[in-house]
Coordinates of C-alpha atoms in Angstrom, one line a residue:
Chain J
M400 CA 62.7 142.8 120.4
K401 CA 61.3 144.6 117.5
R402 CA 62.5 143.4 113.7
S403 CA 64.2 146.0 111.6
V404 CA 62.1 146.1 107.9
S405 CA 65.5 144.3 106.2
D406 CA 65.2 141.6 108.5
Q407 CA 62.1 140.7 107.5
A408 CA 62.1 141.1 104.0
G409 CA 65.3 139.0 104.4
Q410 CA 63.4 136.4 105.6
F411 CA 61.0 137.0 103.0
I412 CA 63.1 136.0 100.0
I413 CA 64.8 133.1 102.3
I414 CA 61.5 131.4 102.9
A415 CA 60.7 132.2 99.0
L416 CA 63.6 130.8 98.0
L417 CA 62.9 127.4 100.4
L418 CA 59.9 127.5 99.0
L419 CA 61.1 127.0 95.3
L420 CA 63.3 124.4 96.2
C421 CA 60.6 122.1 97.7
F422 CA 58.7 122.5 95.1
S423 CA 61.1 121.3 93.0
V424 CA 61.5 118.2 94.5
I425 CA 57.7 117.4 95.2
Y426 CA 56.0 118.6 91.6
P427 CA 58.2 115.9 89.4
F428 CA 56.6 113.5 91.8
L429 CA 53.2 114.3 91.4
Y430 CA 53.4 115.0 87.8
M431 CA 54.8 111.6 87.5
L432 CA 52.0 110.6 89.6
A433 CA 49.2 112.0 87.3
I434 CA 50.7 111.2 84.4
S435 CA 51.1 107.2 85.3
L436 CA 47.0 107.7 86.7
N437 CA 45.9 109.3 83.5
V438 CA 44.5 107.3 80.2
G439 CA 47.9 107.4 78.6
S440 CA 46.6 108.5 75.0
D441 CA 44.8 111.6 76.8
A442 CA 47.8 112.4 78.7
A443 CA 50.0 112.8 75.7
K444 CA 48.0 115.2 74.1
G445 CA 49.7 117.4 77.2
G446 CA 47.5 119.6 79.6
V447 CA 48.0 116.8 82.9
Y448 CA 49.8 118.7 84.7
L449 CA 49.0 118.0 88.8
W450 CA 45.9 116.2 88.6
P451 CA 44.7 113.3 86.2
R452 CA 41.9 114.2 83.4
Q453 CA 40.7 111.1 82.5
F454 CA 41.6 109.0 85.5
T455 CA 42.5 105.3 85.5
L456 CA 44.0 102.6 87.5
Y457 CA 45.1 100.7 84.2
N458 CA 48.9 101.6 83.7
F459 CA 49.6 100.6 87.3
R460 CA 47.0 97.0 86.7
I461 CA 49.9 97.0 83.2
V462 CA 52.7 96.9 85.7
L463 CA 52.0 94.8 88.4
G464 CA 50.1 92.0 86.2
N465 CA 53.2 92.0 84.3
E466 CA 55.0 89.2 85.0
I467 CA 58.3 90.3 84.6
I468 CA 57.8 93.1 86.3
R469 CA 56.4 91.5 89.4
H470 CA 59.8 89.4 88.9
A471 CA 61.7 91.7 89.2
Y472 CA 60.1 93.0 92.4
W473 CA 60.4 90.2 94.2
I474 CA 64.4 89.8 93.3
T475 CA 64.4 93.2 94.7
A476 CA 63.0 92.5 97.9
A477 CA 64.9 89.5 98.4
R478 CA 67.8 91.0 97.9
T479 CA 67.0 94.1 100.0
I480 CA 66.4 91.9 103.0
A481 CA 68.6 89.7 102.8
G482 CA 71.4 91.8 102.1
T483 CA 71.0 94.3 104.7
V484 CA 70.4 91.5 106.8
I485 CA 73.7 89.7 106.3
G486 CA 75.2 93.0 105.9
L487 CA 74.9 94.3 108.9
L488 CA 75.5 91.0 110.7
V489 CA 78.5 90.8 109.2
T490 CA 79.9 94.2 110.0
L491 CA 78.9 94.3 113.3
L492 CA 80.2 91.0 114.2
A493 CA 83.8 92.4 112.5
A494 CA 83.1 95.9 114.6
F495 CA 82.4 94.4 118.4
G496 CA 85.6 91.8 118.0
L497 CA 87.8 95.0 116.8
S498 CA 86.4 96.9 119.1
Y499 CA 88.2 95.4 122.1
R500 CA 91.5 97.7 122.8
A501 CA 93.6 95.0 123.7
L502 CA 93.3 92.6 121.0
P503 CA 96.2 91.5 119.6
M504 CA 97.2 92.5 116.1
R505 CA 94.4 95.2 116.3
N506 CA 95.9 98.0 114.5
T507 CA 97.5 95.9 112.0
L508 CA 93.7 94.2 111.3
L509 CA 92.4 97.8 111.3
G510 CA 95.1 98.9 108.6
Y511 CA 93.8 95.7 106.7
V512 CA 90.5 97.5 106.5
L513 CA 91.3 100.8 106.1
I514 CA 93.7 100.6 103.1
T515 CA 90.7 99.1 100.9
M516 CA 88.8 102.1 102.0
L517 CA 92.0 104.4 99.8
F518 CA 92.6 101.7 97.2
S519 CA 90.3 99.5 95.0
G520 CA 91.2 97.4 91.7
G521 CA 89.5 99.3 90.2
L522 CA 85.9 97.6 88.0
I523 CA 87.9 95.3 85.4
P524 CA 89.5 93.4 88.0
F525 CA 86.3 92.9 90.7
Y526 CA 84.3 91.8 87.7
I527 CA 87.2 88.9 86.5
Q528 CA 87.2 88.2 90.1
L529 CA 83.4 87.9 90.4
H530 CA 83.7 85.7 87.4
D531 CA 86.6 83.6 88.4
L532 CA 84.2 82.7 92.0
S533 CA 81.4 82.0 89.6
L534 CA 79.5 84.8 91.2
L535 CA 78.1 86.4 87.8
N536 CA 74.5 85.5 86.6
S537 CA 74.2 84.4 90.4
F538 CA 72.0 85.7 93.3
W539 CA 75.1 85.7 95.6
V540 CA 76.6 88.4 93.7
Y541 CA 74.0 90.9 94.9
I542 CA 74.9 89.8 98.6
V543 CA 78.4 88.6 99.2
P544 CA 80.4 91.0 97.6
S545 CA 79.2 94.5 99.6
A546 CA 78.5 91.9 102.8
F547 CA 81.1 93.5 104.8
S548 CA 80.9 97.4 104.5
A549 CA 84.6 99.1 105.9
W550 CA 82.3 102.9 106.4
N551 CA 80.2 101.0 108.6
M552 CA 82.3 99.1 110.6
F553 CA 84.4 102.3 111.9
V554 CA 80.9 103.9 112.8
M555 CA 79.8 100.6 114.5
M556 CA 83.0 100.3 116.3
K557 CA 83.1 104.1 117.6
F558 CA 79.8 103.9 118.6
I559 CA 80.5 100.1 120.3
Q560 CA 83.6 101.8 122.0
G561 CA 81.7 104.6 123.4
V562 CA 79.9 102.1 125.5
P563 CA 80.8 102.0 129.4
E564 CA 83.1 99.5 129.8
A565 CA 82.1 98.7 133.2
L566 CA 78.5 97.5 131.7
I567 CA 80.4 95.2 130.1
E568 CA 83.3 94.0 132.8
S569 CA 80.2 93.1 134.9
A570 CA 78.6 90.9 132.5
E571 CA 82.1 89.3 132.0
M572 CA 82.6 88.5 135.4
D573 CA 79.5 86.8 135.7
G574 CA 81.2 84.8 132.9
A575 CA 79.2 85.8 129.5
Q576 CA 81.3 85.3 126.5
P577 CA 81.9 88.0 123.6
F578 CA 78.5 86.6 121.8
R579 CA 76.4 86.6 124.5
V580 CA 78.3 90.1 125.8
L581 CA 77.1 90.9 121.8
W582 CA 74.0 90.0 122.0
S583 CA 72.7 91.3 125.4
I584 CA 74.4 94.1 126.1
I585 CA 75.2 96.0 123.0
L586 CA 73.1 94.7 120.5
P587 CA 69.9 96.5 122.4
L588 CA 72.0 99.6 123.1
S589 CA 72.7 100.2 119.6
K590 CA 69.1 99.9 117.8
P591 CA 68.9 103.4 116.8
M592 CA 72.3 103.2 115.3
L593 CA 71.0 99.6 113.6
A594 CA 68.4 101.1 112.3
A595 CA 70.5 104.3 110.8
L596 CA 73.2 101.6 109.1
G597 CA 70.2 99.2 108.4
L598 CA 68.7 102.0 106.2
F599 CA 71.3 102.9 104.1
T600 CA 72.0 99.9 103.6
G601 CA 68.6 98.7 102.5
V602 CA 68.1 101.8 100.2
M603 CA 71.7 100.8 98.6
H604 CA 70.4 97.3 97.7
W605 CA 67.0 98.9 96.7
N606 CA 68.3 101.4 94.3
D607 CA 70.9 99.3 93.0
W608 CA 70.8 99.0 89.2
F609 CA 74.3 98.6 88.3
A610 CA 75.0 94.8 89.5
G611 CA 71.8 93.6 87.6
A612 CA 73.0 95.1 84.5
F613 CA 76.7 94.0 84.3
F614 CA 77.2 91.0 86.6
V615 CA 73.5 89.7 85.5
S616 CA 72.9 88.3 82.4
K617 CA 70.1 86.2 83.0
Q618 CA 66.4 88.1 82.6
S619 CA 64.9 86.4 85.6
L620 CA 67.7 87.9 88.2
I621 CA 67.5 91.3 87.3
P622 CA 66.2 94.0 90.2
V623 CA 63.3 96.0 89.8
Q624 CA 66.1 99.2 89.2
T625 CA 67.7 97.7 86.5
F626 CA 64.1 96.9 84.4
L627 CA 64.3 100.4 84.6
Q628 CA 67.6 101.0 83.7
Q629 CA 66.3 98.8 80.6
L630 CA 62.8 100.5 80.0
L631 CA 64.8 104.1 80.0
S632 CA 65.3 103.8 76.8
A633 CA 63.2 101.7 75.5
Q634 CA 61.2 102.4 72.3
D635 CA 58.0 100.7 72.0
I636 CA 55.5 99.0 74.1
S637 CA 55.8 95.5 73.3
A638 CA 59.6 95.6 74.1
V639 CA 59.0 96.5 77.7
L640 CA 55.5 93.6 78.5
G641 CA 57.3 90.7 76.5
S642 CA 55.4 89.3 73.5
G643 CA 54.2 87.0 76.4
N644 CA 50.5 86.1 77.2
N645 CA 50.4 88.2 80.2
V646 CA 50.3 91.3 77.9
E647 CA 46.4 90.1 76.8
S648 CA 45.2 88.8 79.8
I649 CA 45.6 92.0 80.9
A650 CA 44.5 93.5 78.2
R651 CA 41.4 91.8 78.0
G652 CA 38.2 93.5 77.7
T653 CA 40.1 97.0 77.3
S654 CA 42.4 98.3 74.4
L655 CA 45.6 98.0 74.8
A656 CA 45.5 101.4 72.7
N657 CA 44.9 103.9 74.8
V658 CA 47.7 102.7 77.0
T659 CA 51.4 104.9 76.1
L660 CA 55.2 103.9 76.6
M661 CA 55.1 107.2 78.9
S662 CA 52.1 106.1 80.9
V663 CA 53.4 103.0 81.5
K664 CA 57.4 103.9 82.7
M665 CA 55.5 106.3 84.7
A666 CA 53.3 103.8 86.5
T667 CA 56.6 101.7 86.7
V668 CA 58.3 104.2 88.3
M669 CA 56.1 105.5 90.6
V670 CA 56.0 101.4 92.4
S671 CA 59.2 101.8 92.8
A672 CA 59.6 105.1 94.0
I673 CA 56.6 104.6 96.4
P674 CA 58.2 102.2 99.2
I675 CA 61.4 104.8 99.9
L676 CA 58.2 107.3 99.9
C677 CA 56.2 105.6 102.5
V678 CA 59.2 104.3 104.8
Y679 CA 61.0 107.8 104.2
P680 CA 58.9 109.5 107.2
F681 CA 59.4 107.3 109.5
L682 CA 63.3 106.6 109.2
Q683 CA 64.1 110.5 109.2
R684 CA 65.2 110.7 112.4
Y685 CA 67.2 108.0 112.5
F686 CA 69.5 108.5 109.3
V687 CA 70.5 112.1 109.9
K688 CA 71.9 110.7 113.2
G689 CA 73.7 107.9 111.1
V690 CA 74.9 110.5 109.2
L691 CA 76.2 112.6 112.0
I692 CA 77.8 109.4 114.3
G693 CA 79.5 109.1 110.7
S694 CA 81.2 112.2 110.7
V695 CA 83.1 111.4 114.0
K696 CA 86.0 111.9 113.1
G697 CA 89.7 110.2 115.0
Chain P
M806 CA 101.6 84.8 122.6
L807 CA 99.3 81.6 121.3
E808 CA 97.7 81.7 124.7
K809 CA 97.1 85.4 124.1
L810 CA 95.5 84.5 121.2
A811 CA 93.2 81.6 122.1
K812 CA 91.9 84.3 124.8
Y813 CA 90.6 86.3 122.2
R814 CA 89.2 83.3 119.9
Y815 CA 85.9 84.5 119.9
Q816 CA 86.9 88.1 118.4
Y817 CA 88.8 86.9 115.6
I818 CA 85.8 84.0 114.8
M819 CA 83.9 87.5 115.3
I820 CA 86.4 89.6 112.5
A821 CA 87.0 86.7 110.2
P822 CA 84.3 87.0 107.6
A823 CA 85.1 90.4 106.9
V824 CA 88.9 89.4 106.4
V825 CA 87.8 86.9 104.0
L826 CA 85.5 89.2 102.3
L827 CA 87.8 92.0 101.9
L828 CA 90.7 89.5 100.8
L829 CA 88.1 88.5 98.1
F830 CA 87.1 91.5 97.1
S831 CA 89.0 94.5 97.6
Y832 CA 92.7 92.8 98.1
I833 CA 92.5 90.2 94.9
P834 CA 91.0 92.6 92.7
M835 CA 93.8 94.9 94.0
A836 CA 96.4 92.1 92.4
G837 CA 94.3 92.0 89.7
I838 CA 95.6 95.5 88.3
Q839 CA 98.6 93.1 86.4
V840 CA 95.8 92.4 84.1
A841 CA 97.0 96.7 82.7
F842 CA 99.9 94.7 82.0
K843 CA 98.7 91.4 80.3
N844 CA 97.2 90.5 77.5
F845 CA 93.8 89.0 78.8
H846 CA 90.5 87.2 78.0
I847 CA 87.9 85.3 79.8
G848 CA 89.3 81.9 80.2
Y849 CA 93.2 82.7 81.7
T850 CA 93.1 83.9 85.2
I851 CA 94.7 87.1 86.4
W852 CA 97.7 84.8 86.9
N853 CA 98.7 83.1 84.5
A854 CA 97.5 85.5 81.8
P855 CA 100.9 86.4 79.8
W856 CA 102.7 90.3 80.1
V857 CA 102.6 92.4 77.1
G858 CA 104.3 95.4 79.2
L859 CA 102.8 98.9 78.4
G860 CA 101.2 97.2 75.4
N861 CA 97.6 97.7 76.7
F862 CA 98.3 101.7 77.8
S863 CA 98.0 102.6 73.4
F864 CA 94.8 104.1 74.3
L865 CA 97.1 107.1 75.2
Q866 CA 97.6 107.9 71.4
D867 CA 93.7 106.9 70.7
D868 CA 91.8 110.1 69.8
Q869 CA 88.8 109.1 71.4
F870 CA 90.4 108.5 74.9
W871 CA 91.6 112.4 75.2
I872 CA 88.1 113.2 74.3
V873 CA 87.1 111.6 76.9
V874 CA 89.2 112.8 79.3
K875 CA 88.2 116.2 78.4
N876 CA 84.5 115.3 79.4
T877 CA 85.7 113.7 82.2
V878 CA 87.6 117.1 83.5
I879 CA 84.6 119.5 82.0
I880 CA 82.0 117.8 84.0
A881 CA 83.9 117.0 87.2
V882 CA 85.0 120.6 87.3
L883 CA 81.3 121.6 86.5
K884 CA 80.0 119.8 89.0
F885 CA 82.8 120.7 91.7
I886 CA 81.9 124.7 90.9
F887 CA 78.5 123.9 91.5
G888 CA 77.7 121.6 93.7
F889 CA 80.6 122.2 96.6
P890 CA 79.2 125.8 97.4
A891 CA 75.4 125.1 97.4
P892 CA 74.9 122.8 100.3
I893 CA 77.3 125.5 102.2
L894 CA 74.8 128.2 101.1
L895 CA 71.4 126.1 101.5
A896 CA 73.0 125.6 104.6
L897 CA 73.6 129.1 105.7
L898 CA 69.1 130.0 104.1
I899 CA 68.4 127.1 106.4
N900 CA 69.9 128.5 109.2
E901 CA 68.6 131.9 108.7
V902 CA 65.0 131.0 109.1
K903 CA 63.3 131.6 112.5
H904 CA 60.1 129.3 112.6
S905 CA 61.2 126.0 113.5
G906 CA 58.6 123.9 111.8
F907 CA 59.4 125.2 108.4
K908 CA 63.1 124.5 108.9
R909 CA 62.4 121.1 109.6
F910 CA 60.0 120.5 106.4
V911 CA 63.0 122.2 104.4
Q912 CA 65.2 119.6 105.7
S913 CA 63.1 116.8 105.2
V914 CA 62.0 117.7 101.7
S915 CA 65.7 118.5 100.6
Y916 CA 67.3 115.2 101.8
L917 CA 64.6 113.5 99.9
P918 CA 66.1 112.8 96.7
H919 CA 69.0 111.2 98.1
F920 CA 67.5 108.3 98.7
F921 CA 66.3 107.7 94.8
S922 CA 68.2 106.3 92.5
W923 CA 69.6 107.8 89.6
I924 CA 67.3 105.9 87.5
V925 CA 64.4 107.3 88.8
V926 CA 65.7 110.7 88.4
A927 CA 66.7 110.0 84.7
Y928 CA 62.8 109.3 84.7
I929 CA 62.3 112.2 86.4
L930 CA 64.5 114.1 83.8
Q931 CA 62.5 112.3 80.6
S932 CA 59.2 113.2 82.2
L933 CA 59.4 117.0 81.7
L934 CA 62.1 116.8 79.0
T935 CA 61.5 114.2 76.1
L936 CA 60.7 116.1 73.0
D937 CA 57.1 114.2 72.5
G938 CA 55.1 115.5 75.8
G939 CA 57.5 116.4 78.0
L940 CA 56.0 119.2 80.5
V941 CA 59.1 121.6 79.3
N942 CA 58.4 121.3 75.7
Q943 CA 54.8 121.6 76.1
F944 CA 55.5 125.1 77.6
V945 CA 58.3 125.3 75.1
A946 CA 55.4 124.8 72.6
K947 CA 52.8 127.3 74.1
T948 CA 55.5 129.9 73.9
G949 CA 55.4 129.5 69.9
N950 CA 59.6 128.1 70.1
D951 CA 60.7 124.8 68.5
P952 CA 60.8 121.8 71.0
I953 CA 64.0 121.1 72.2
F954 CA 65.3 117.6 72.3
F955 CA 67.3 117.8 75.9
L956 CA 68.1 114.5 76.1
G957 CA 69.3 114.1 72.8
S958 CA 71.7 117.5 72.7
T959 CA 75.2 118.4 73.0
E960 CA 75.0 121.9 74.5
W961 CA 71.9 120.6 77.3
F962 CA 73.7 117.6 78.3
R963 CA 76.1 119.5 80.7
P964 CA 73.7 122.0 82.4
M965 CA 71.2 118.7 82.6
I966 CA 73.5 116.7 84.5
V967 CA 74.6 119.4 87.0
A968 CA 71.3 120.9 87.5
S969 CA 70.4 116.9 88.3
G970 CA 73.5 116.3 90.6
L971 CA 72.0 119.2 92.4
W972 CA 69.0 118.5 92.7
K973 CA 69.7 114.8 94.0
E974 CA 72.4 116.4 96.8
V975 CA 72.2 119.4 97.6
G976 CA 70.1 118.9 100.4
W977 CA 71.6 116.3 102.2
N978 CA 75.3 117.2 101.6
T979 CA 73.9 120.0 104.0
I980 CA 72.9 118.0 107.0
L981 CA 76.7 117.9 107.7
Y982 CA 76.7 121.6 107.7
L983 CA 74.0 122.2 109.3
A984 CA 75.2 119.9 112.5
A985 CA 78.4 122.0 112.3
I986 CA 77.0 125.2 112.8
T987 CA 74.3 124.7 115.8
T988 CA 78.5 124.1 117.5
I989 CA 79.2 127.0 117.1
D990 CA 78.8 128.6 120.5
P991 CA 76.1 131.2 120.3
Q992 CA 77.8 134.5 122.5
L993 CA 80.2 134.6 119.7
Y994 CA 77.0 136.1 117.9
E995 CA 75.7 138.1 120.9
A996 CA 78.8 139.1 120.8
A997 CA 78.8 140.5 117.0
K998 CA 75.4 141.9 117.4
V999 CA 76.8 144.4 120.3
E1000 CA 79.7 145.5 118.5
G1001 CA 76.5 146.6 115.6
A1002 CA 77.4 143.1 112.9
G1003 CA 74.7 142.7 110.5
R1004 CA 73.6 139.6 109.4
L1005 CA 76.2 139.4 106.5
A1006 CA 79.1 140.3 108.9
Q1007 CA 78.0 137.7 111.6
I1008 CA 77.8 135.0 108.7
R1009 CA 81.2 136.2 107.0
H1010 CA 83.2 136.3 110.9
I1011 CA 81.2 133.9 112.5
T1012 CA 79.4 130.9 110.7
L1013 CA 82.0 130.5 108.1
P1014 CA 85.3 130.4 110.0
G1015 CA 83.1 127.8 112.4
I1016 CA 82.3 125.1 109.5
L1017 CA 85.5 125.7 107.8
P1018 CA 87.3 122.5 109.4
T1019 CA 83.8 120.8 108.3
I1020 CA 84.2 122.2 104.7
S1021 CA 87.7 121.1 104.3
I1022 CA 86.7 117.2 105.3
V1023 CA 83.8 117.2 103.3
L1024 CA 86.1 118.8 100.4
I1025 CA 88.7 116.1 100.9
L1026 CA 86.1 113.7 101.2
S1027 CA 84.4 114.6 98.1
M1028 CA 88.1 113.8 96.0
P1029 CA 87.9 110.8 94.9
S1030 CA 84.4 111.0 93.7
L1031 CA 85.3 113.9 91.6
I1032 CA 86.6 112.1 88.7
A1033 CA 84.4 109.2 89.3
V1034 CA 81.4 111.4 88.0
G1035 CA 79.9 108.9 85.5
M1036 CA 78.9 105.2 86.2
D1037 CA 75.5 106.3 88.3
Q1038 CA 74.7 109.1 86.8
I1039 CA 75.6 109.8 83.2
Y1040 CA 75.5 106.2 82.0
P1041 CA 71.8 105.8 82.6
L1042 CA 71.0 109.3 80.1
M1043 CA 73.7 108.5 77.5
N1044 CA 72.8 107.8 74.0
P1045 CA 74.6 108.2 70.6
A1046 CA 73.3 111.9 69.9
N1047 CA 74.8 112.6 73.1
Q1048 CA 77.8 110.6 73.5
P1049 CA 80.2 113.3 72.0
V1050 CA 79.9 114.9 75.3
A1051 CA 78.6 112.4 77.6
D1052 CA 81.3 109.9 77.2
V1053 CA 83.8 110.1 80.3
L1054 CA 86.2 107.9 82.1
D1055 CA 83.7 105.5 83.8
T1056 CA 81.7 104.7 80.7
Y1057 CA 84.7 104.2 78.4
I1058 CA 85.8 101.7 81.3
L1059 CA 82.5 100.2 80.9
R1060 CA 82.4 99.9 77.2
S1061 CA 85.7 98.8 76.7
G1062 CA 86.1 96.4 79.6
L1063 CA 82.8 94.5 79.8
Q1064 CA 80.7 95.2 76.5
Q1065 CA 84.1 95.0 74.1
G1066 CA 86.3 92.3 76.2
Y1067 CA 89.3 94.8 75.8
F1068 CA 89.8 93.7 79.6
G1069 CA 93.3 95.0 80.1
M1070 CA 93.8 98.2 78.4
A1071 CA 89.9 98.9 80.4
T1072 CA 92.2 98.0 83.7
A1073 CA 95.1 100.3 82.6
V1074 CA 92.6 102.9 81.9
G1075 CA 90.9 102.5 85.4
L1076 CA 94.4 102.1 87.4
L1077 CA 94.9 105.7 86.1
S1078 CA 91.5 107.0 86.8
S1079 CA 92.6 105.4 90.6
V1080 CA 95.8 107.5 90.8
I1081 CA 94.5 110.2 89.5
S1082 CA 92.5 110.5 92.3
L1083 CA 94.6 109.4 94.5
I1084 CA 96.6 112.2 94.0
L1085 CA 93.9 114.6 94.0
V1086 CA 93.3 113.1 98.2
L1087 CA 97.1 113.8 98.4
I1088 CA 97.1 117.3 97.5
T1089 CA 93.8 118.6 98.7
N1090 CA 94.8 116.7 102.3
G1091 CA 98.3 119.0 102.1
M1092 CA 96.4 122.0 101.3
S1093 CA 94.2 121.7 104.4
R1094 CA 97.1 120.8 106.9
K1095 CA 98.6 124.0 105.5
L1096 CA 95.5 126.5 105.3
N1097 CA 94.0 124.7 108.4
G1098 CA 96.0 122.6 110.8
E1099 CA 94.2 119.6 110.3
G1100 CA 93.1 117.1 107.6
L1101 CA 92.0 113.4 107.2
W1102 CA 95.4 112.2 108.5

């Protein structure tokens, strides 16, 4: 079939628009990367758009050599791993338990979960509760309150209920208890779904700055996104790097004068973004699936 | 009965952690709403703090509060007007692309910003818009104009919030629409072509009606976050210069509650905003049922 001229023009316009969109997403990262790889004082003169003009890894060395920033990364990594593992475990257990249609009081329990998706006490009562449980200023404030996700639970439960019942029944005939069924039948089957929900949970932990900013006041507990949030409005560079020895030890041999606040900021942000950019291509097919399972109505 | 409960003991053990966590972090905070009617300070518990009646609602007479309400409504409405139709349009555009490799590429790229925090987005804005050396101001300067202080101006704040919101979430929000489009029966398009319908006519009479149920579900689900515009996106970008237009209910609660210690008042503001968002959900659900024959419940 021959395409009409207007059809081709339409295609052309659509492709141009979509390319513009892609450019708007990709370019800011390339720009920030170029700035972070450029000598700070040189970049401040302007004119660095895509490639660094005076290439240096110095900004990254400052960021990675800084004690505070390194520690913040460690906290972020720890909470992302622990939060994702514990979160998936608690949620999967509940989803599997509630997937038994004959379970006494099942509807009551489902209602109990559902209500929390519609109403909440709001931020202040939640904060008071964290205070009363002595979770403020503790690492566990990142893990425990978000360990159960009602949304993910319903998604998992729907999925588990889709597993052929004959499979579970035959295992039960062989004398398998529910924990055994979960471990040897449900778990292997739900790997793609766990990957999707695990990705969402992990990204949530990696990106969260709020808990670190308001539920924690010890600097030693803040994750990297909270560090970035504090750095965002910083006006001078020593506020960022601290006045400790680490600045001097890194700066030894090179001149700190070449570093600007902007170049350090861009390097820090790139370091927080690069892990996500790296895992993104591999996990992409999972999360689309995750959204689609999650959207199944009923 | 007991026998039945015993039979399912393992299942109850599995559900128990979730039940306890919800009790601790959802239900007790719900009971904590009573703090809105109490004089609460750290040291009291939510139960033994003294009642003050409606005393905490005195913010209703505070001019600042009404400015905050106005800002919240304006930002919510702007974000909705631009943010709601945009993913539908994008999905329609992507669907028209014939080259499947390019289609996948656009989708992958457009989902990407969803996976970065608002803090990272704030840095992107800073790197592009900042006064000294930001990319946009470099161009503004080249054209001989005075640099614009985007991040600290009252005029540019709202466009900046709307645009960054679109940039971050538009691609992600197309996923459901694209999935809905693929479920439309291709025969409908064939029939339309035979009757001489052009591309636009096909979109209007087949694609849009086909994804209407999805549109209404997304609409209902977007209601609770409509009023909660602030915390993640606005707080990082708020500064004294743009505060007159940037201060919204969420940031007001944060400031008066956690930073200034007016727990009772901040809880009362929070209660008010939860009630508003619940009402919005109920209204949209009702409307969807009426127009569409189906709602979320």
